[in-house]
Short mmCIF file of C-alpha atoms in Angstrom, two decimals:
data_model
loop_
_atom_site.label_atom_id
_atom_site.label_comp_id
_atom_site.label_asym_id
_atom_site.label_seq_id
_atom_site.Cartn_x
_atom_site.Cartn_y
_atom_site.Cartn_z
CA UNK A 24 -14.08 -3.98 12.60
CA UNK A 25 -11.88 -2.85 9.96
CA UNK A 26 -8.14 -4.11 8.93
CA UNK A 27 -7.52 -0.84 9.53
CA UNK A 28 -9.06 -1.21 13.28
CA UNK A 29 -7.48 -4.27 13.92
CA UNK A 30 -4.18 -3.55 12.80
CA UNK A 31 -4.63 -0.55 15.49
CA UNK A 32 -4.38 -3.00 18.42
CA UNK A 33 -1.30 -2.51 20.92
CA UNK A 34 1.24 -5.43 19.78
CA UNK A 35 0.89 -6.70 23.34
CA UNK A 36 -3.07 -7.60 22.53
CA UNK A 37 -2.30 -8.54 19.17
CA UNK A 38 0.50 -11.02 19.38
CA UNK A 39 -0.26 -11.30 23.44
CA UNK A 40 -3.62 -11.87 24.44
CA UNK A 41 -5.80 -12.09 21.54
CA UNK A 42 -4.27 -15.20 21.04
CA UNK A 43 -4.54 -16.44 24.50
CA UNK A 44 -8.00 -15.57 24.39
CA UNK A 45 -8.42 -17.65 21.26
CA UNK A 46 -6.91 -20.38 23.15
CA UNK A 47 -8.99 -20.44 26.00
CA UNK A 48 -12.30 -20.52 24.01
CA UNK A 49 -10.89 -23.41 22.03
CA UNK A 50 -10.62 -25.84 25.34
CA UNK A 51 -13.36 -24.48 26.30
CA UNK A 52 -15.37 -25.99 23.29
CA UNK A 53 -13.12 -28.61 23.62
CA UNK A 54 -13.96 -29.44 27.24
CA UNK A 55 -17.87 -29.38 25.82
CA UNK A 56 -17.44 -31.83 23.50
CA UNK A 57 -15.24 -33.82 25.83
CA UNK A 58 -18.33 -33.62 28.78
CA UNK A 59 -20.50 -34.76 25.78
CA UNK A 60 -19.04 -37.98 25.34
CA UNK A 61 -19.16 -38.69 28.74
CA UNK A 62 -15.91 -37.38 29.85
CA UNK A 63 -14.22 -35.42 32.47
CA UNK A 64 -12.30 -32.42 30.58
CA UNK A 65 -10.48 -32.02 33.74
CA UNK A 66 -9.11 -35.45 34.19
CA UNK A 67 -8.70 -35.42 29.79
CA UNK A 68 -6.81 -32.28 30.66
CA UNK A 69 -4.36 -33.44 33.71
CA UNK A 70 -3.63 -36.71 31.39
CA UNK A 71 -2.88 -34.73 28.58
CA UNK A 72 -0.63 -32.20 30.17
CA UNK A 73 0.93 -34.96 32.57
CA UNK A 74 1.99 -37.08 29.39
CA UNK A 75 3.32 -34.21 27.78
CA UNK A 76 5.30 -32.64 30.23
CA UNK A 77 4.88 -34.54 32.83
CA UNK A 78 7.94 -36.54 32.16
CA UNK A 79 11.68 -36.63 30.51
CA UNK A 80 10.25 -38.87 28.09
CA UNK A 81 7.12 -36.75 27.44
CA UNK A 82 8.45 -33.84 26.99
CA UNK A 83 11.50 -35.17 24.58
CA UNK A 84 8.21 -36.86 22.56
CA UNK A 85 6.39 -32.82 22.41
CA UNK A 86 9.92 -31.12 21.37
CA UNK A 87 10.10 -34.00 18.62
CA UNK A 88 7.12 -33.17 16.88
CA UNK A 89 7.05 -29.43 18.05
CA UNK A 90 10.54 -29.34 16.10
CA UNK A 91 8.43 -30.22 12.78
CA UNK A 92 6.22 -27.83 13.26
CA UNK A 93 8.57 -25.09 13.52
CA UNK A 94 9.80 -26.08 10.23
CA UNK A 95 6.57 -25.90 8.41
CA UNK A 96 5.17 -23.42 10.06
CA UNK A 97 8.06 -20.85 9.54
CA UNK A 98 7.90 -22.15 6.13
CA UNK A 99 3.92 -20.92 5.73
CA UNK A 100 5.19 -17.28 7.56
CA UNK A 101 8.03 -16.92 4.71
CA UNK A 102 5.79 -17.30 1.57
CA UNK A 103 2.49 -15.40 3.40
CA UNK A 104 5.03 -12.36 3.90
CA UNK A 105 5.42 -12.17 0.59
CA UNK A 106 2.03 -12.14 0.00
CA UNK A 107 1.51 -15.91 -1.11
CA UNK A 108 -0.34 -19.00 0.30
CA UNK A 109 1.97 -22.01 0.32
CA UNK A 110 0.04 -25.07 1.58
CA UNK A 111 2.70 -27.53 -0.10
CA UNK A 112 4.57 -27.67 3.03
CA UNK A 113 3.25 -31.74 3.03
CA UNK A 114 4.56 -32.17 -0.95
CA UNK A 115 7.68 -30.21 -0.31
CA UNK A 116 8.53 -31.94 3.07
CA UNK A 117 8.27 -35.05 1.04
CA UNK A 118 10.61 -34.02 -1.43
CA UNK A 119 12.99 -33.36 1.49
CA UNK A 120 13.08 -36.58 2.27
CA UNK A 121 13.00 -38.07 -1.16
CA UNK A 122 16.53 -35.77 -1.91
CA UNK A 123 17.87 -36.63 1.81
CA UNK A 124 17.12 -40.27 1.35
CA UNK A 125 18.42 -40.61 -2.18
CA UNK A 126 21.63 -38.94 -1.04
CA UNK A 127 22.10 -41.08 2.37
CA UNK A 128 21.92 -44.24 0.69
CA UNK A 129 24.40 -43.67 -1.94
CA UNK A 130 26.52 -41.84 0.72
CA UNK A 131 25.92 -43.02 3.47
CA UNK A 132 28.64 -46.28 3.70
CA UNK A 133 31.45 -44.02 2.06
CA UNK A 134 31.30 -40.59 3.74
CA UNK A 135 31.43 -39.65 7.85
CA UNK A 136 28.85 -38.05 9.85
CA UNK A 137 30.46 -35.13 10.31
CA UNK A 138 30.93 -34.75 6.06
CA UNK A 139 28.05 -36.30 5.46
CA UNK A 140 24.94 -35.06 8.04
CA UNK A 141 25.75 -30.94 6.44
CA UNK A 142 25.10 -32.61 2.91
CA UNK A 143 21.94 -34.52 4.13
CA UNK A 144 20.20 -31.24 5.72
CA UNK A 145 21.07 -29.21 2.03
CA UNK A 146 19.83 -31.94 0.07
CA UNK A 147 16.58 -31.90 2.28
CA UNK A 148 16.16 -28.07 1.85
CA UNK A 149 17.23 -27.85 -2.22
CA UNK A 150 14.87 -30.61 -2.69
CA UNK A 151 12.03 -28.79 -1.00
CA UNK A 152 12.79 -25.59 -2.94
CA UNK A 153 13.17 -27.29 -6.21
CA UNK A 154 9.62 -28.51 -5.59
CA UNK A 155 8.21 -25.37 -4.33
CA UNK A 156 9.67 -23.46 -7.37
CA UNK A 157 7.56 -24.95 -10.00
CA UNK A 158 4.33 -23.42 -8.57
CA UNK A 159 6.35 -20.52 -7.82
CA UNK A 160 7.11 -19.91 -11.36
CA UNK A 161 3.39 -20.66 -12.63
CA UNK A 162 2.32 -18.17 -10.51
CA UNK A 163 4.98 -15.51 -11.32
CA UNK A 164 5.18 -16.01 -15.41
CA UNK A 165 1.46 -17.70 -15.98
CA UNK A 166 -0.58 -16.50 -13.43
CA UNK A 167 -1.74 -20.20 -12.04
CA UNK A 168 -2.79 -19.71 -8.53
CA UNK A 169 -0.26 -21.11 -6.05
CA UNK A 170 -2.92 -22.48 -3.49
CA UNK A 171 -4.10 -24.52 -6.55
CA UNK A 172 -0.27 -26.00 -7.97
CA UNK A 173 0.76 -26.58 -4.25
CA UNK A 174 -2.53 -28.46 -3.50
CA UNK A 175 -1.55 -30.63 -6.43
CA UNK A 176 1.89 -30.61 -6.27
CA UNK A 177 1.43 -32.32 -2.73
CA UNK A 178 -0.23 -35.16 -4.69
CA UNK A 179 2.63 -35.24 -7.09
CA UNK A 180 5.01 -35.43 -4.16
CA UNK A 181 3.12 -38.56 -2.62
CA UNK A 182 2.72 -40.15 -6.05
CA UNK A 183 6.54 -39.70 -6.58
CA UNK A 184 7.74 -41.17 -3.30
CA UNK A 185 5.41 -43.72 -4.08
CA UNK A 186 6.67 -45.17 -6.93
CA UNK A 187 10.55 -44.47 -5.80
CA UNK A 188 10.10 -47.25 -2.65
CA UNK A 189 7.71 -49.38 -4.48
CA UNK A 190 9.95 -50.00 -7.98
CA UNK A 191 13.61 -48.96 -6.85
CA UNK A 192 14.51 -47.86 -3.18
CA UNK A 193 12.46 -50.96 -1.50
CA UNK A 194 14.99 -54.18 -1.08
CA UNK A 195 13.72 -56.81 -3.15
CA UNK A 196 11.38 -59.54 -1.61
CA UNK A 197 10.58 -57.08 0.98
CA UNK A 198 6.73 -56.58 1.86
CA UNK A 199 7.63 -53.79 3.28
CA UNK A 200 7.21 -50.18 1.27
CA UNK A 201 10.92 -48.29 2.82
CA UNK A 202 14.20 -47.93 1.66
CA UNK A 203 16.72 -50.15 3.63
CA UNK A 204 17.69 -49.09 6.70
CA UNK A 205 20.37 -46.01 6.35
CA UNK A 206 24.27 -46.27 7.76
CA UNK A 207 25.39 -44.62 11.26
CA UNK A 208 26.75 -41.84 9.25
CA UNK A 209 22.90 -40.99 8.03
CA UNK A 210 21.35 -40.71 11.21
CA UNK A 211 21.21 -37.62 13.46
CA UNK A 212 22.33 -37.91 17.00
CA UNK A 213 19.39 -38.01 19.31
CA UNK A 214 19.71 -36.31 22.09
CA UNK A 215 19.57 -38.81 24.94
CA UNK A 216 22.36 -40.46 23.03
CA UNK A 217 24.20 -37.23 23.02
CA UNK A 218 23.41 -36.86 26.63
CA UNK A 219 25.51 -40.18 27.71
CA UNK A 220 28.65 -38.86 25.96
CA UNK A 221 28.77 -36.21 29.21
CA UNK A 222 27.82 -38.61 31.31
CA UNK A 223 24.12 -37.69 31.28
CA UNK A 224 21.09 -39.68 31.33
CA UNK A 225 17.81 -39.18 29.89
CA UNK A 226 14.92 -41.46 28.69
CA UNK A 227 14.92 -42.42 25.38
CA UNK A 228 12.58 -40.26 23.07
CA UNK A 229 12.44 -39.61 19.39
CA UNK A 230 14.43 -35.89 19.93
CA UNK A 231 17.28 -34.89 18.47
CA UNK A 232 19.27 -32.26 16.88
CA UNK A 233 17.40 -31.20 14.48
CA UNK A 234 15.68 -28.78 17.69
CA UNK A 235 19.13 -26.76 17.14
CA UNK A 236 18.36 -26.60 13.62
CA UNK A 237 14.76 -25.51 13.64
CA UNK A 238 15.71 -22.80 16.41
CA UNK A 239 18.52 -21.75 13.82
CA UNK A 240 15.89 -21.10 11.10
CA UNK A 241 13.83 -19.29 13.14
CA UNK A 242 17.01 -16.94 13.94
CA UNK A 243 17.97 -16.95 10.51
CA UNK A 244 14.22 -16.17 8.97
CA UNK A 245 13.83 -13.39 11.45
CA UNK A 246 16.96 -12.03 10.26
CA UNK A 247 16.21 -12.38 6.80
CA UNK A 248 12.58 -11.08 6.79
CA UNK A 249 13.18 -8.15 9.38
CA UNK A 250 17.27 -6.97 9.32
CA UNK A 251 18.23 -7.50 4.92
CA UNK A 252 17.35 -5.80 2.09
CA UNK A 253 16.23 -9.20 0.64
CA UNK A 254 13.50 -9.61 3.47
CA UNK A 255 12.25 -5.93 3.26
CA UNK A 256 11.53 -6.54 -0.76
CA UNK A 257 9.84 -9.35 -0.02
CA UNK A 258 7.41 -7.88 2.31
CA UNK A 259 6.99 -4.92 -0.05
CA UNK A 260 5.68 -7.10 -2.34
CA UNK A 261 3.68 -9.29 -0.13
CA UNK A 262 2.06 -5.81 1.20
CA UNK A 263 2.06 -3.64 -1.79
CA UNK A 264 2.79 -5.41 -5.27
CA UNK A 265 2.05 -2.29 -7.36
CA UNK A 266 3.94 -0.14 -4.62
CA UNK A 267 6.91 -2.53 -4.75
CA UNK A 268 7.06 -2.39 -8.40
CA UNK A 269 7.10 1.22 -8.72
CA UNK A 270 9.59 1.36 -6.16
CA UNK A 271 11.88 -1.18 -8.78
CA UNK A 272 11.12 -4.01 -6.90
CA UNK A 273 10.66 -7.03 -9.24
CA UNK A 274 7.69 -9.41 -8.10
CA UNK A 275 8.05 -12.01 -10.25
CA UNK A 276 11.65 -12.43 -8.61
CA UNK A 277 10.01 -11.72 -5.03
CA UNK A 278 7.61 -14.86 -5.63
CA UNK A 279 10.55 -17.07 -6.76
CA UNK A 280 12.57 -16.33 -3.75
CA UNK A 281 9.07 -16.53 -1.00
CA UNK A 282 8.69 -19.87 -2.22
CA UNK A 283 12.05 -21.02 -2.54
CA UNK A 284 13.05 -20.44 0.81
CA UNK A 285 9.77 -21.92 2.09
CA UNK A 286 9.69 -24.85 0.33
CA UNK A 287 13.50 -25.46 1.58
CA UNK A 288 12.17 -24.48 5.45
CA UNK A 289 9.72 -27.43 4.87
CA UNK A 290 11.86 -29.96 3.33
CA UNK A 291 13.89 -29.83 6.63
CA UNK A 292 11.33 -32.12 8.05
CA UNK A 293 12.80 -34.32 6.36
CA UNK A 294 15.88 -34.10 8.22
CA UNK A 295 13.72 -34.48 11.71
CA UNK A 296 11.46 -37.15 10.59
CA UNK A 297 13.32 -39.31 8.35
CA UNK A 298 17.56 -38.86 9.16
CA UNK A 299 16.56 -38.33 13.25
CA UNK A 300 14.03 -40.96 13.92
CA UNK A 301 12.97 -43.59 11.01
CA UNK A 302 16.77 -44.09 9.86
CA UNK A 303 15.09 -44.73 6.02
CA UNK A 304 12.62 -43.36 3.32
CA UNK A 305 9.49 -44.19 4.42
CA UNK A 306 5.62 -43.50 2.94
CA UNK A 307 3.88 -41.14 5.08
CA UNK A 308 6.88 -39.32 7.71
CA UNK A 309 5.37 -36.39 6.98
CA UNK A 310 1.96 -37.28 8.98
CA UNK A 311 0.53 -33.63 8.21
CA UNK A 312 3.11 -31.73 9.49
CA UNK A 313 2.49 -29.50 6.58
CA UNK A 314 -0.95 -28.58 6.70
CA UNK A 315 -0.29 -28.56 11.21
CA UNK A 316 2.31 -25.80 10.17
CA UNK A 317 -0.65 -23.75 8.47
CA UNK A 318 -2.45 -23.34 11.83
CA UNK A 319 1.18 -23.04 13.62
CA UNK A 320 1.43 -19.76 11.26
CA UNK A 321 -1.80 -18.19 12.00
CA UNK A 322 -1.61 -18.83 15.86
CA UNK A 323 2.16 -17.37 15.48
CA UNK A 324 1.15 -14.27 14.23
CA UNK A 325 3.70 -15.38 11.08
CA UNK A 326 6.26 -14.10 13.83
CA UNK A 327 9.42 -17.20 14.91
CA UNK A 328 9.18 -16.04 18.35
CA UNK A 329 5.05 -16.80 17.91
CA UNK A 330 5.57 -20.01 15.95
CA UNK A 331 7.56 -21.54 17.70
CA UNK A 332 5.37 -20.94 20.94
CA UNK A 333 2.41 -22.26 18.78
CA UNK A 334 4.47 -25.31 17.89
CA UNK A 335 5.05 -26.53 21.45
CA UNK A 336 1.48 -25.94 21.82
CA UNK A 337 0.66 -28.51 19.17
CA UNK A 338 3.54 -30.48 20.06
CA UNK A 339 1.74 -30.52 23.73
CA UNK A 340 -1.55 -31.65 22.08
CA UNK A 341 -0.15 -34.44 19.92
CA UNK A 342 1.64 -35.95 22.52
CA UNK A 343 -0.46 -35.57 25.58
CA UNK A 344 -3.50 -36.78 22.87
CA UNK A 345 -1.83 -40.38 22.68
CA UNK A 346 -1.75 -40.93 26.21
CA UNK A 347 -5.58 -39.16 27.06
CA UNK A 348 -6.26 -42.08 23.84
CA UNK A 349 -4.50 -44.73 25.86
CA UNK A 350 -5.36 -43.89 29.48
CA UNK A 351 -9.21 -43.05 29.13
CA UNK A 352 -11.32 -45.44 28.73
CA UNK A 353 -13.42 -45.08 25.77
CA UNK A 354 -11.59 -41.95 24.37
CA UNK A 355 -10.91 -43.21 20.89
CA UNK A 356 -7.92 -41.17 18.97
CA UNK A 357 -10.39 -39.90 16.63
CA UNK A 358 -12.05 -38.19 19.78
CA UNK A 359 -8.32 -36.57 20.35
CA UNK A 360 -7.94 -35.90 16.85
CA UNK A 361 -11.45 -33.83 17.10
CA UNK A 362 -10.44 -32.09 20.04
CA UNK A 363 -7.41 -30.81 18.27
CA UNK A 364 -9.18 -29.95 15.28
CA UNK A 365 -11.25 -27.60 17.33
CA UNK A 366 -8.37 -26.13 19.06
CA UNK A 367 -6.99 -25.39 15.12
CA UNK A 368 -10.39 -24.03 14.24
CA UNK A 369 -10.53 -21.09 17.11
CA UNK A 370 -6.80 -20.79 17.43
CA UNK A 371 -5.74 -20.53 14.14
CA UNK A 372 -8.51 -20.45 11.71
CA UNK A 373 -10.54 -18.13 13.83
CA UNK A 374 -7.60 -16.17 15.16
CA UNK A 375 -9.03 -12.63 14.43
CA UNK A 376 -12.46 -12.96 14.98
CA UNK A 377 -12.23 -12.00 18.67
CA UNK A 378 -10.23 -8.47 17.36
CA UNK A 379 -13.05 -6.78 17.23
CA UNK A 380 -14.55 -7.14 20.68
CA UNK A 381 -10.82 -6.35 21.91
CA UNK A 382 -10.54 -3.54 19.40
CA UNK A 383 -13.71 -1.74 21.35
CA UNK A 384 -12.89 -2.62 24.92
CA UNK A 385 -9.51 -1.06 24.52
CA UNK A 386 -11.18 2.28 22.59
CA UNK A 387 -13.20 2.41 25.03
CA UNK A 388 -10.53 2.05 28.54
CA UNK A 389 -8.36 4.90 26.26
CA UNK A 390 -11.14 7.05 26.23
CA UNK A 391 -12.23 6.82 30.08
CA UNK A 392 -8.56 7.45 30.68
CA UNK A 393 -8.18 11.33 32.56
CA UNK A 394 -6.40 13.54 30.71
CA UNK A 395 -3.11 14.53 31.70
CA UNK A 396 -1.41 17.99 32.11
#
């Protein structure tokens, strides 16, 4: 079937089923590979569900690293709107939490939360653009593909961090490669600590608020892409660059600002991973987050509302695969990690190659339909 077909879909098969569909065919093969391996995908199933959402704990665990994923995955919807690639999210998290971490410990004992948590989350995101802007600007003024530069600049990124906790930020005579431990001030307020305040309890869990702040930037990136002038250039450019230009849009600028705000949306994992849970800079916080977000894009239709839907669904599977990895015998975490990657492959990879199959059942219900009047 054609773009032209596909794009002919109601919304509500688009955005609605298709990707349920997609889903379902994904466990499916899952469940196969599962009964290979001497399984039951049922019981791997009611395990992995039960741990995460089965429980307080559980489902604190899924919104923790469904919160990450909202972040790089509206981060991979911002730059593909205007018509670029960004796979950097990993490099540019990193950066995020090379900026937040260099800014908590020289803050941190001097300045209150309430001063000093605002500064940590900017830091995060201007580190994250500052990153993503280098590729941005190859691509706008030399013509370097950005899959390429972001691909390398996640390297960079790793390399940096690197050599940051190994020769300056780690305390001497520590084994250890991490920063020392931030102050009070540095760390966001989990939520089950937030909870006791009003006299609420809840299990302890890694959550905390930076869910409000990945469910602003989803508010705030719908707004921007779909209610300015700023968002509307940028999808004229990511649909149209010739068009756009002629219309005295500049895309050189329009690639600048796509990446910008994207690599800022992804250095906010920073402010999850590394100010909400670890406390200090850290090697890998990032754990793929980045390229997870990819996937969380394509499932989400590049739409908030559908990325953060797809998050929790990945949030689901990492959780609920550590327990199916500790409460089945003989189901290894690469086993989970394989199921997931399936899951990825049909629900995000493969996300339109159901459309055309759905593109002729619904010609052909319309055209059975009696004519009216």
């Amino acid at each position: 079937m054609s773009a032209h077909q596909t794009a002919a879909l109601p919304r509500w098969i688009d955005v609605g089923l298709l990707p349920l569909w997609n889903l379902a065919i994904a466990m499916a093969v899952a469940g196969l590979v599962v009964l290979a391996i001497g399984q039951s995908p049922l019981q791997a199933l009611t395990v992995l569900l039960q741990g995460a959402l089965g429980n307080a704990r559980g489902i604190g665990y899924t919104l923790y690293y469904t919160t990450s994923f909202i972040f790089t995955g509206l981060a991979v919807a911002v730059a593909f709107h205007g018509g670029l690639f960004n796979i950097g999210g990993e490099g540019q998290a990193t950066l995020g939490g090379v900026g937040l971490g260099l800014l908590a410990l020289s803050l941190g004992p001097v300045l209150p939360a309430v001063l000093l948590l605002p500064l940590l989350v900017l830091a995060a995101a201007l580190f994250g653009m500052a990153w993503a802007l280098v590729p941005a600007a190859l691509q706008a003024w030399r013509g370097s593909h950005v899959v390429i530069t972001t691909i390398m600049f996640n390297f960079m990124a790793s390399s940096l961090n690197v050599y940051l906790l190994v020769n300056w930020l780690r305390p001497k005579g520590s084994m250890s490669v991490e920063s020392v431990a931030f102050a009070d001030s540095a760390r966001m307020p989990a939520l089950h600590e937030m909870a006791a305040k009003f006299g609420l309890e809840l299990p302890s869990s890694p959550l905390n608020l930076s869910v409000l702040l990945a469910l602003l930037a989803c508010i705030f990136v719908h707004w921007f892409l779909w209610k300015s002038a700023a968002g509307y250039a940028l999808r004229a450019v990511g649909s149209s660059p010739r068009a756009a230009h002629y219309a005295g849009i500049k895309p050189r600028w329009q690639i600048m600002i796509a990446m910008g705000l994207s690599g800022a949306l992804a250095g906010l994992v920073a402010v999850n991973e590394i100010s909400g849970v670890q406390g200090k800079l850290t090697l890998d916080f990032v754990a793929g987050a980045g390229f997870t977000g990819i996937a969380v894009a394509l499932m989400g239709r590049n739409h908030p509302v559908g990325i953060v839907l797809a998050s929790l669904l990945f949030g689901v599977l990492y959780q609920g695969g550590v327990e199916v990895s500790f409460e089945l015998p003989g189901f290894s975490r690469e086993m989970v990690v394989t199921a997931q990657g399936l899951i990825v492959l049909f629900a995000g990879a493969m996300a339109t190659v159901s459309a055309p199959m759905f593109g002729r059942i619904y010609a052909a219900l319309r055209h059975k339909e009696p004519a009216h009047g």
